mmCIF file of C-alpha atoms in Angstrom:
data_model
loop_
_atom_site.group_PDB
_atom_site.id
_atom_site.type_symbol
_atom_site.label_atom_id
_atom_site.label_comp_id
_atom_site.label_asym_id
_atom_site.label_seq_id
_atom_site.Cartn_x
_atom_site.Cartn_y
_atom_site.Cartn_z
ATOM 1 C CA MET A 1 -55.885 -28.754 9.546
ATOM 2 C CA LEU A 2 -57.908 -31.597 7.790
ATOM 3 C CA ALA A 3 -56.987 -33.886 10.279
ATOM 4 C CA ARG A 4 -57.713 -31.782 12.802
ATOM 5 C CA LEU A 5 -61.199 -31.182 11.388
ATOM 6 C CA MET A 6 -61.941 -34.945 11.075
ATOM 7 C CA SER A 7 -60.635 -35.058 15.153
ATOM 8 C CA ASP A 8 -63.549 -32.683 15.610
ATOM 9 C CA LEU A 9 -66.101 -34.551 13.835
ATOM 10 C CA THR A 10 -64.895 -37.853 15.285
ATOM 11 C CA ALA A 11 -65.748 -35.980 19.132
ATOM 12 C CA ARG A 12 -68.541 -34.847 18.076
ATOM 13 C CA SER A 13 -70.012 -38.024 17.046
ATOM 14 C CA LEU A 14 -70.444 -37.021 13.534
ATOM 15 C CA PRO A 15 -69.742 -39.131 10.003
ATOM 16 C CA ASN A 16 -65.809 -37.839 8.977
ATOM 17 C CA HIS A 17 -65.002 -40.122 5.884
ATOM 18 C CA GLY A 18 -66.946 -37.230 3.764
ATOM 19 C CA VAL A 19 -63.669 -35.305 4.108
ATOM 20 C CA LEU A 20 -62.168 -38.246 2.323
ATOM 21 C CA GLU A 21 -64.121 -38.730 0.013
ATOM 22 C CA LEU A 22 -63.800 -35.164 -1.125
ATOM 23 C CA LEU A 23 -60.532 -34.831 -0.829
ATOM 24 C CA ILE A 24 -58.975 -37.862 -2.718
ATOM 25 C CA PRO A 25 -60.501 -37.171 -6.142
ATOM 26 C CA TYR A 26 -58.757 -33.786 -6.074
ATOM 27 C CA VAL A 27 -55.704 -35.421 -5.353
ATOM 28 C CA GLU A 28 -55.904 -37.932 -8.183
ATOM 29 C CA GLY A 29 -56.910 -35.015 -10.467
ATOM 30 C CA HIS A 30 -52.488 -33.757 -9.338
ATOM 31 C CA LYS A 31 -51.602 -37.685 -10.360
ATOM 32 C CA SER A 32 -50.096 -37.497 -6.196
ATOM 33 C CA PHE A 33 -51.746 -39.479 -3.043
ATOM 34 C CA HIS A 34 -48.465 -37.821 -0.560
ATOM 35 C CA SER A 35 -51.077 -35.857 0.725
ATOM 36 C CA ILE A 36 -53.421 -38.805 1.431
ATOM 37 C CA SER A 37 -50.765 -40.431 3.251
ATOM 38 C CA ASN A 38 -49.945 -37.139 5.022
ATOM 39 C CA LEU A 39 -53.599 -37.367 6.023
ATOM 40 C CA LEU A 40 -54.001 -40.704 7.168
ATOM 41 C CA GLU A 41 -50.490 -40.215 9.214
ATOM 42 C CA ARG A 42 -52.150 -37.027 10.814
ATOM 43 C CA LEU A 43 -55.320 -39.680 11.608
ATOM 44 C CA VAL A 44 -52.780 -42.099 13.350
ATOM 45 C CA THR A 45 -51.238 -39.791 15.819
ATOM 46 C CA ASN A 46 -54.443 -38.052 16.403
ATOM 47 C CA LYS A 47 -56.107 -41.550 16.922
ATOM 48 C CA THR A 48 -58.718 -40.885 15.149
ATOM 49 C CA LYS A 49 -61.180 -42.844 13.996
ATOM 50 C CA LEU A 50 -63.053 -42.992 10.277
ATOM 51 C CA SER A 51 -67.306 -43.785 10.547
ATOM 52 C CA SER A 52 -66.783 -45.560 6.939
ATOM 53 C CA THR A 53 -63.660 -47.290 5.309
ATOM 54 C CA THR A 54 -65.699 -48.648 2.404
ATOM 55 C CA PHE A 55 -64.570 -45.613 -0.218
ATOM 56 C CA LEU A 56 -60.480 -45.637 1.471
ATOM 57 C CA GLU A 57 -60.652 -49.511 0.614
ATOM 58 C CA SER A 58 -62.017 -48.991 -2.816
ATOM 59 C CA TYR A 59 -59.336 -46.277 -3.388
ATOM 60 C CA THR A 60 -56.822 -49.100 -2.355
ATOM 61 C CA ASP A 61 -58.323 -51.375 -5.060
ATOM 62 C CA LEU A 62 -57.294 -48.992 -7.433
ATOM 63 C CA LEU A 63 -54.168 -47.449 -6.141
ATOM 64 C CA LEU A 64 -52.563 -51.526 -6.935
ATOM 65 C CA GLU A 65 -53.839 -51.326 -10.103
ATOM 66 C CA GLU A 66 -52.392 -48.666 -11.151
ATOM 67 C CA ILE A 67 -48.877 -49.493 -9.571
ATOM 68 C CA SER A 68 -49.198 -53.125 -10.953
ATOM 69 C CA THR A 69 -49.242 -51.619 -14.488
ATOM 70 C CA GLU A 70 -47.256 -48.005 -14.167
ATOM 71 C CA SER A 71 -44.614 -48.172 -16.682
ATOM 72 C CA GLU A 72 -42.200 -44.825 -15.895
ATOM 73 C CA ILE A 73 -39.646 -45.901 -13.182
ATOM 74 C CA THR A 74 -38.995 -42.741 -11.748
ATOM 75 C CA ARG A 75 -43.156 -42.422 -11.018
ATOM 76 C CA LEU A 76 -43.323 -46.379 -9.729
ATOM 77 C CA GLY A 77 -40.451 -45.639 -7.402
ATOM 78 C CA TYR A 78 -42.224 -42.722 -5.792
ATOM 79 C CA ASN A 79 -45.987 -44.245 -5.942
ATOM 80 C CA LEU A 80 -44.392 -47.508 -4.082
ATOM 81 C CA ALA A 81 -42.947 -45.412 -1.168
ATOM 82 C CA SER A 82 -46.061 -43.242 -1.040
ATOM 83 C CA PHE A 83 -48.126 -46.596 -0.961
ATOM 84 C CA ASN A 84 -46.292 -48.035 1.353
ATOM 85 C CA ARG A 85 -47.174 -45.237 3.750
ATOM 86 C CA LEU A 86 -50.548 -44.875 3.171
ATOM 87 C CA LEU A 87 -50.772 -48.731 3.538
ATOM 88 C CA ASN A 88 -49.105 -48.649 6.966
ATOM 89 C CA ALA A 89 -51.206 -46.124 8.023
ATOM 90 C CA GLN A 90 -54.248 -47.920 6.706
ATOM 91 C CA LEU A 91 -53.412 -50.558 8.830
ATOM 92 C CA ALA A 92 -52.868 -48.654 11.729
ATOM 93 C CA LEU A 93 -56.450 -47.385 11.288
ATOM 94 C CA GLY A 94 -57.547 -50.704 10.446
ATOM 95 C CA VAL A 95 -58.939 -50.482 7.438
ATOM 96 C CA ALA A 96 -56.494 -52.953 5.255
ATOM 97 C CA ASP A 97 -55.388 -55.964 6.117
ATOM 98 C CA VAL A 98 -52.137 -58.236 5.932
ATOM 99 C CA HIS A 99 -54.054 -59.812 2.902
ATOM 100 C CA THR A 100 -53.637 -56.179 1.164
ATOM 101 C CA LYS A 101 -50.050 -55.577 2.563
ATOM 102 C CA ALA A 102 -49.090 -59.166 0.741
ATOM 103 C CA ARG A 103 -50.590 -58.053 -1.821
ATOM 104 C CA PHE A 104 -48.527 -54.870 -2.459
ATOM 105 C CA GLU A 105 -45.497 -56.403 -1.518
ATOM 106 C CA ALA A 106 -45.512 -59.412 -4.181
ATOM 107 C CA ILE A 107 -46.622 -56.198 -6.199
ATOM 108 C CA ARG A 108 -43.409 -54.101 -5.190
ATOM 109 C CA SER A 109 -41.294 -57.250 -5.341
ATOM 110 C CA HIS A 110 -42.547 -58.274 -8.752
ATOM 111 C CA ARG A 111 -41.620 -54.642 -10.372
ATOM 112 C CA LEU A 112 -38.514 -53.836 -8.153
ATOM 113 C CA PHE A 113 -37.001 -57.168 -9.991
ATOM 114 C CA CYS A 114 -38.228 -56.258 -13.524
ATOM 115 C CA HIS A 115 -36.217 -53.302 -13.117
ATOM 116 C CA ILE A 116 -33.242 -54.975 -11.923
ATOM 117 C CA LEU A 117 -33.810 -57.077 -14.769
ATOM 118 C CA ALA A 118 -34.129 -54.247 -17.545
ATOM 119 C CA ARG A 119 -31.229 -52.396 -16.106
ATOM 120 C CA ALA A 120 -29.128 -55.695 -16.253
ATOM 121 C CA ASN A 121 -30.078 -56.070 -19.890
ATOM 122 C CA ASP A 122 -28.989 -52.512 -20.800
ATOM 123 C CA ALA A 123 -25.912 -52.916 -19.298
ATOM 124 C CA SER A 124 -25.514 -56.614 -20.669
ATOM 125 C CA VAL A 125 -24.609 -58.244 -17.609
ATOM 126 C CA VAL A 126 -27.432 -60.810 -17.768
ATOM 127 C CA PRO A 127 -25.602 -64.231 -18.390
ATOM 128 C CA LEU A 128 -26.307 -65.947 -22.363
ATOM 129 C CA ALA A 129 -28.314 -68.451 -20.163
ATOM 130 C CA TYR A 130 -30.708 -66.077 -18.500
ATOM 131 C CA ARG A 131 -31.103 -63.461 -21.191
ATOM 132 C CA ASN A 132 -34.905 -64.205 -22.165
ATOM 133 C CA LEU A 133 -36.106 -64.568 -18.477
ATOM 134 C CA THR A 134 -38.912 -62.676 -16.707
ATOM 135 C CA ALA A 135 -39.628 -61.644 -13.341
ATOM 136 C CA ASN A 136 -41.415 -65.149 -12.690
ATOM 137 C CA ILE A 137 -38.952 -67.012 -10.858
ATOM 138 C CA PRO A 138 -38.637 -68.400 -6.891
ATOM 139 C CA LYS A 139 -36.751 -66.287 -4.908
ATOM 140 C CA GLU A 140 -33.992 -68.341 -4.442
ATOM 141 C CA VAL A 141 -32.718 -67.622 -8.092
ATOM 142 C CA GLN A 142 -33.545 -64.406 -8.113
ATOM 143 C CA ALA A 143 -30.792 -63.930 -5.265
ATOM 144 C CA ASP A 144 -28.356 -65.701 -7.057
ATOM 145 C CA LEU A 145 -29.217 -63.727 -10.225
ATOM 146 C CA VAL A 146 -28.740 -60.407 -7.882
ATOM 147 C CA HIS A 147 -25.323 -61.373 -6.778
ATOM 148 C CA GLN A 148 -24.382 -62.267 -10.184
ATOM 149 C CA PHE A 149 -25.192 -59.374 -11.110
ATOM 150 C CA ALA A 150 -23.838 -57.604 -9.068
ATOM 151 C CA PHE A 151 -19.980 -59.247 -9.846
ATOM 152 C CA GLN A 152 -20.974 -58.550 -13.494
ATOM 153 C CA TYR A 153 -21.235 -54.770 -12.534
ATOM 154 C CA ALA A 154 -18.027 -54.792 -10.903
ATOM 155 C CA THR A 155 -15.930 -55.943 -13.387
ATOM 156 C CA ASP A 156 -17.496 -53.896 -16.410
ATOM 157 C CA ARG A 157 -14.811 -51.012 -16.582
ATOM 158 C CA THR A 158 -16.825 -49.472 -19.687
ATOM 159 C CA ARG A 159 -19.107 -47.862 -16.899
ATOM 160 C CA SER A 160 -18.391 -45.484 -14.435
ATOM 161 C CA ILE A 161 -17.789 -46.231 -10.836
ATOM 162 C CA GLN A 162 -20.503 -43.724 -10.016
ATOM 163 C CA GLN A 163 -22.785 -46.210 -12.183
ATOM 164 C CA ASN A 164 -21.689 -49.651 -10.648
ATOM 165 C CA TRP A 165 -22.256 -48.248 -7.524
ATOM 166 C CA ARG A 166 -25.586 -46.724 -8.308
ATOM 167 C CA SER A 167 -26.603 -50.609 -9.771
ATOM 168 C CA ILE A 168 -24.937 -52.432 -6.784
ATOM 169 C CA ARG A 169 -26.441 -50.134 -4.177
ATOM 170 C CA TYR A 170 -30.302 -51.029 -5.923
ATOM 171 C CA LEU A 171 -29.045 -54.292 -6.042
ATOM 172 C CA TYR A 172 -28.244 -54.201 -2.158
ATOM 173 C CA PHE A 173 -31.438 -52.565 -1.421
ATOM 174 C CA TYR A 174 -33.526 -55.234 -3.001
ATOM 175 C CA LEU A 175 -31.549 -58.023 -1.048
ATOM 176 C CA ARG A 176 -32.708 -56.125 2.336
ATOM 177 C CA ILE A 177 -36.425 -55.348 1.562
ATOM 178 C CA HIS A 178 -36.709 -58.958 0.961
ATOM 179 C CA ASP A 179 -34.622 -60.260 3.744
ATOM 180 C CA MET A 180 -32.436 -62.080 1.176
ATOM 181 C CA ALA A 181 -29.068 -63.688 2.385
ATOM 182 C CA ILE A 182 -26.217 -61.776 1.307
ATOM 183 C CA ARG A 183 -22.878 -64.400 0.307
ATOM 184 C CA PRO A 184 -19.460 -63.670 0.029
ATOM 185 C CA LEU A 185 -19.748 -62.931 -3.466
ATOM 186 C CA PHE A 186 -21.539 -59.496 -2.988
ATOM 187 C CA THR A 187 -19.382 -58.125 -0.525
ATOM 188 C CA ARG A 188 -16.650 -58.975 -2.390
ATOM 189 C CA THR A 189 -18.151 -56.993 -5.239
ATOM 190 C CA VAL A 190 -19.155 -54.204 -2.779
ATOM 191 C CA VAL A 191 -15.179 -53.967 -1.556
ATOM 192 C CA SER A 192 -13.925 -54.127 -5.571
ATOM 193 C CA VAL A 193 -16.476 -50.888 -6.573
ATOM 194 C CA CYS A 194 -16.212 -49.110 -3.410
ATOM 195 C CA ILE A 195 -12.837 -49.308 -2.534
ATOM 196 C CA THR A 196 -10.350 -51.106 -4.590
ATOM 197 C CA ARG A 197 -11.104 -49.351 -8.199
ATOM 198 C CA PRO A 198 -11.960 -46.065 -6.605
ATOM 199 C CA LEU A 199 -8.170 -46.328 -4.753
ATOM 200 C CA ALA A 200 -6.842 -47.593 -7.867
ATOM 201 C CA GLU A 201 -8.044 -44.944 -10.221
ATOM 202 C CA LYS A 202 -6.232 -42.237 -7.772
ATOM 203 C CA ARG A 203 -9.967 -41.283 -6.477
ATOM 204 C CA PHE A 204 -10.656 -40.450 -2.457
ATOM 205 C CA VAL A 205 -12.588 -42.690 -0.926
ATOM 206 C CA ALA A 206 -14.445 -41.193 2.007
ATOM 207 C CA GLN A 207 -14.138 -42.767 5.640
ATOM 208 C CA LYS A 208 -18.004 -42.758 5.663
ATOM 209 C CA LYS A 209 -18.299 -45.325 3.122
ATOM 210 C CA ALA A 210 -14.881 -47.797 3.921
ATOM 211 C CA VAL A 211 -16.826 -48.131 7.625
ATOM 212 C CA TRP A 212 -20.089 -49.136 5.923
ATOM 213 C CA VAL A 213 -18.532 -51.435 3.450
ATOM 214 C CA CYS A 214 -16.500 -52.879 6.948
ATOM 215 C CA ARG A 215 -19.385 -53.258 8.792
ATOM 216 C CA LEU A 216 -21.009 -55.070 6.065
ATOM 217 C CA VAL A 217 -17.749 -57.247 5.470
ATOM 218 C CA ALA A 218 -18.087 -58.041 9.021
ATOM 219 C CA GLU A 219 -21.869 -58.941 9.068
ATOM 220 C CA VAL A 220 -21.112 -61.101 6.184
ATOM 221 C CA GLU A 221 -17.680 -62.785 5.919
ATOM 222 C CA GLY A 222 -16.794 -62.097 10.010
ATOM 223 C CA GLU A 223 -14.633 -59.622 11.593
ATOM 224 C CA ALA A 224 -11.588 -60.851 10.701
ATOM 225 C CA ALA A 225 -12.233 -60.393 6.937
ATOM 226 C CA ALA A 226 -13.359 -56.477 8.119
ATOM 227 C CA ARG A 227 -10.187 -55.816 9.774
ATOM 228 C CA HIS A 228 -8.141 -56.802 6.438
ATOM 229 C CA VAL A 229 -10.594 -54.676 4.263
ATOM 230 C CA GLU A 230 -10.181 -51.985 6.573
ATOM 231 C CA GLN A 231 -6.400 -52.337 7.436
ATOM 232 C CA TYR A 232 -6.317 -52.760 3.108
ATOM 233 C CA PHE A 233 -8.094 -49.363 2.700
ATOM 234 C CA TRP A 234 -6.327 -47.269 5.780
ATOM 235 C CA ALA A 235 -2.989 -48.290 4.388
ATOM 236 C CA TRP A 236 -4.131 -47.578 0.528
ATOM 237 C CA ARG A 237 -6.036 -43.942 1.459
ATOM 238 C CA GLY A 238 -2.733 -43.558 3.218
ATOM 239 C CA ASP A 239 -0.450 -43.558 0.572
ATOM 240 C CA LEU A 240 -2.610 -41.685 -2.315
ATOM 241 C CA ILE A 241 -2.834 -38.639 0.316
ATOM 242 C CA LEU A 242 1.061 -39.135 1.053
ATOM 243 C CA GLN A 243 1.433 -38.993 -2.923
ATOM 244 C CA ALA A 244 -1.174 -35.921 -2.997
ATOM 245 C CA ARG A 245 0.908 -34.257 -0.202
ATOM 246 C CA ARG A 246 4.111 -34.639 -1.746
ATOM 247 C CA GLU A 247 3.272 -33.671 -5.336
ATOM 248 C CA LEU A 248 1.940 -30.339 -3.331
ATOM 249 C CA VAL A 249 4.978 -29.375 -1.974
ATOM 250 C CA ARG A 250 6.685 -29.837 -5.086
ATOM 251 C CA LEU A 251 4.723 -27.499 -6.828
ATOM 252 C CA GLY A 252 5.435 -25.160 -3.481
ATOM 253 C CA VAL A 253 2.200 -24.961 -2.575
ATOM 254 C CA TYR A 254 1.821 -25.691 1.709
ATOM 255 C CA ASP A 255 -1.564 -26.235 2.133
ATOM 256 C CA LEU A 256 -4.678 -29.127 2.216
ATOM 257 C CA ALA A 257 -3.534 -31.819 -0.218
ATOM 258 C CA ARG A 258 -7.096 -32.741 -1.765
ATOM 259 C CA VAL A 259 -6.842 -35.884 -3.942
ATOM 260 C CA THR A 260 -9.744 -35.560 -5.871
ATOM 261 C CA THR A 261 -8.813 -31.931 -6.571
ATOM 262 C CA MET A 262 -5.302 -33.213 -7.733
ATOM 263 C CA GLU A 263 -6.318 -35.608 -9.828
ATOM 264 C CA ARG A 264 -9.046 -33.811 -12.201
ATOM 265 C CA LEU A 265 -6.170 -31.167 -12.740
ATOM 266 C CA LYS A 266 -3.791 -34.225 -13.460
ATOM 267 C CA LEU A 267 -1.338 -33.486 -10.792
ATOM 268 C CA LEU A 268 -1.031 -36.888 -9.193
ATOM 269 C CA THR A 269 1.532 -38.787 -11.746
ATOM 270 C CA VAL A 270 2.120 -41.637 -9.561
ATOM 271 C CA VAL A 271 -0.219 -44.109 -8.561
ATOM 272 C CA PRO A 272 0.597 -45.430 -5.157
ATOM 273 C CA LYS A 273 0.900 -49.035 -5.461
ATOM 274 C CA ARG A 274 -0.204 -52.129 -3.237
ATOM 275 C CA THR A 275 2.678 -54.038 -0.972
ATOM 276 C CA PRO A 276 3.477 -56.998 -3.545
ATOM 277 C CA GLU A 277 1.850 -59.574 -1.172
ATOM 278 C CA CYS A 278 -2.230 -58.407 -2.325
ATOM 279 C CA GLU A 279 -3.797 -60.081 -5.248
ATOM 280 C CA GLU A 280 -6.455 -58.671 -7.171
ATOM 281 C CA ASP A 281 -9.218 -57.235 -5.772
ATOM 282 C CA VAL A 282 -11.980 -59.716 -8.418
ATOM 283 C CA ASP A 283 -10.548 -62.969 -9.673
ATOM 284 C CA THR A 284 -11.628 -64.157 -12.848
ATOM 285 C CA HIS A 285 -13.602 -66.731 -11.605
ATOM 286 C CA GLY A 286 -15.876 -64.232 -9.798
ATOM 287 C CA HIS A 287 -14.709 -64.974 -6.231
ATOM 288 C CA GLY A 288 -14.302 -61.210 -5.509
ATOM 289 C CA LEU A 289 -11.256 -60.353 -3.374
ATOM 290 C CA ALA A 290 -8.412 -62.792 -2.275
ATOM 291 C CA GLU A 291 -8.120 -64.481 0.797
ATOM 292 C CA ASP A 292 -5.225 -62.345 1.970
ATOM 293 C CA ARG A 293 -7.179 -58.912 1.899
ATOM 294 C CA CYS A 294 -3.659 -57.495 2.952
#
């Protein structure tokens, strides 16, 4: 409705920026600028031009200051995503420029890495040499630390599989957002967390997750390595399903054998073994899966 009103004002050669000047203080009172992002995106879709951009430019500067000092991580993540939408809409409207975008990217990168460091310290996965490290380090060092954190999470058995997976997934998104190279150490920790450890603990691994893992391995280590992981996954998961089926039949039940349910009920008494030639998924030197992935 507001976007249509502003479009109608533009069509009648009347100033339309007053709508934003009235709306923004109201939205600010509710501590959210999601509605502003929606409105600007509608203006872009309708190809509506603003009669004045001064107020919106000032508002953008205030938001950048708020994001740079936000301490609550959940709200920070929401604000970063919303502001990115708002900024993209402003760029399309000709309000913001590349310098504003670069400033936002710098703030986002700094805050995200601060969060990574804080969570890594909480989980005690930061190497002793980096315990007093700040986020003001070169990107190359950040990439090295992200890979090291991923490896440490993968080898931490005091945390649940889901906890480690969430941490590593956050690190993965950080690498992708900043176009950092993903190295074999990272993909091998992903294989360990997503495939090896769950199956070793008699947990079902969905095909969708395995496909994603294999694609990542293929991208980083090549098609041959990905095929090894794929074969390794199907063989081990097949053994697990077969064992669950046998246990179910032994109990006199002829129904679908759901691995997760049977493990929760402690009905899987035998853990399927990998073939003898398989090595440990993560070696003691941190090089990840052995070359022979089975």
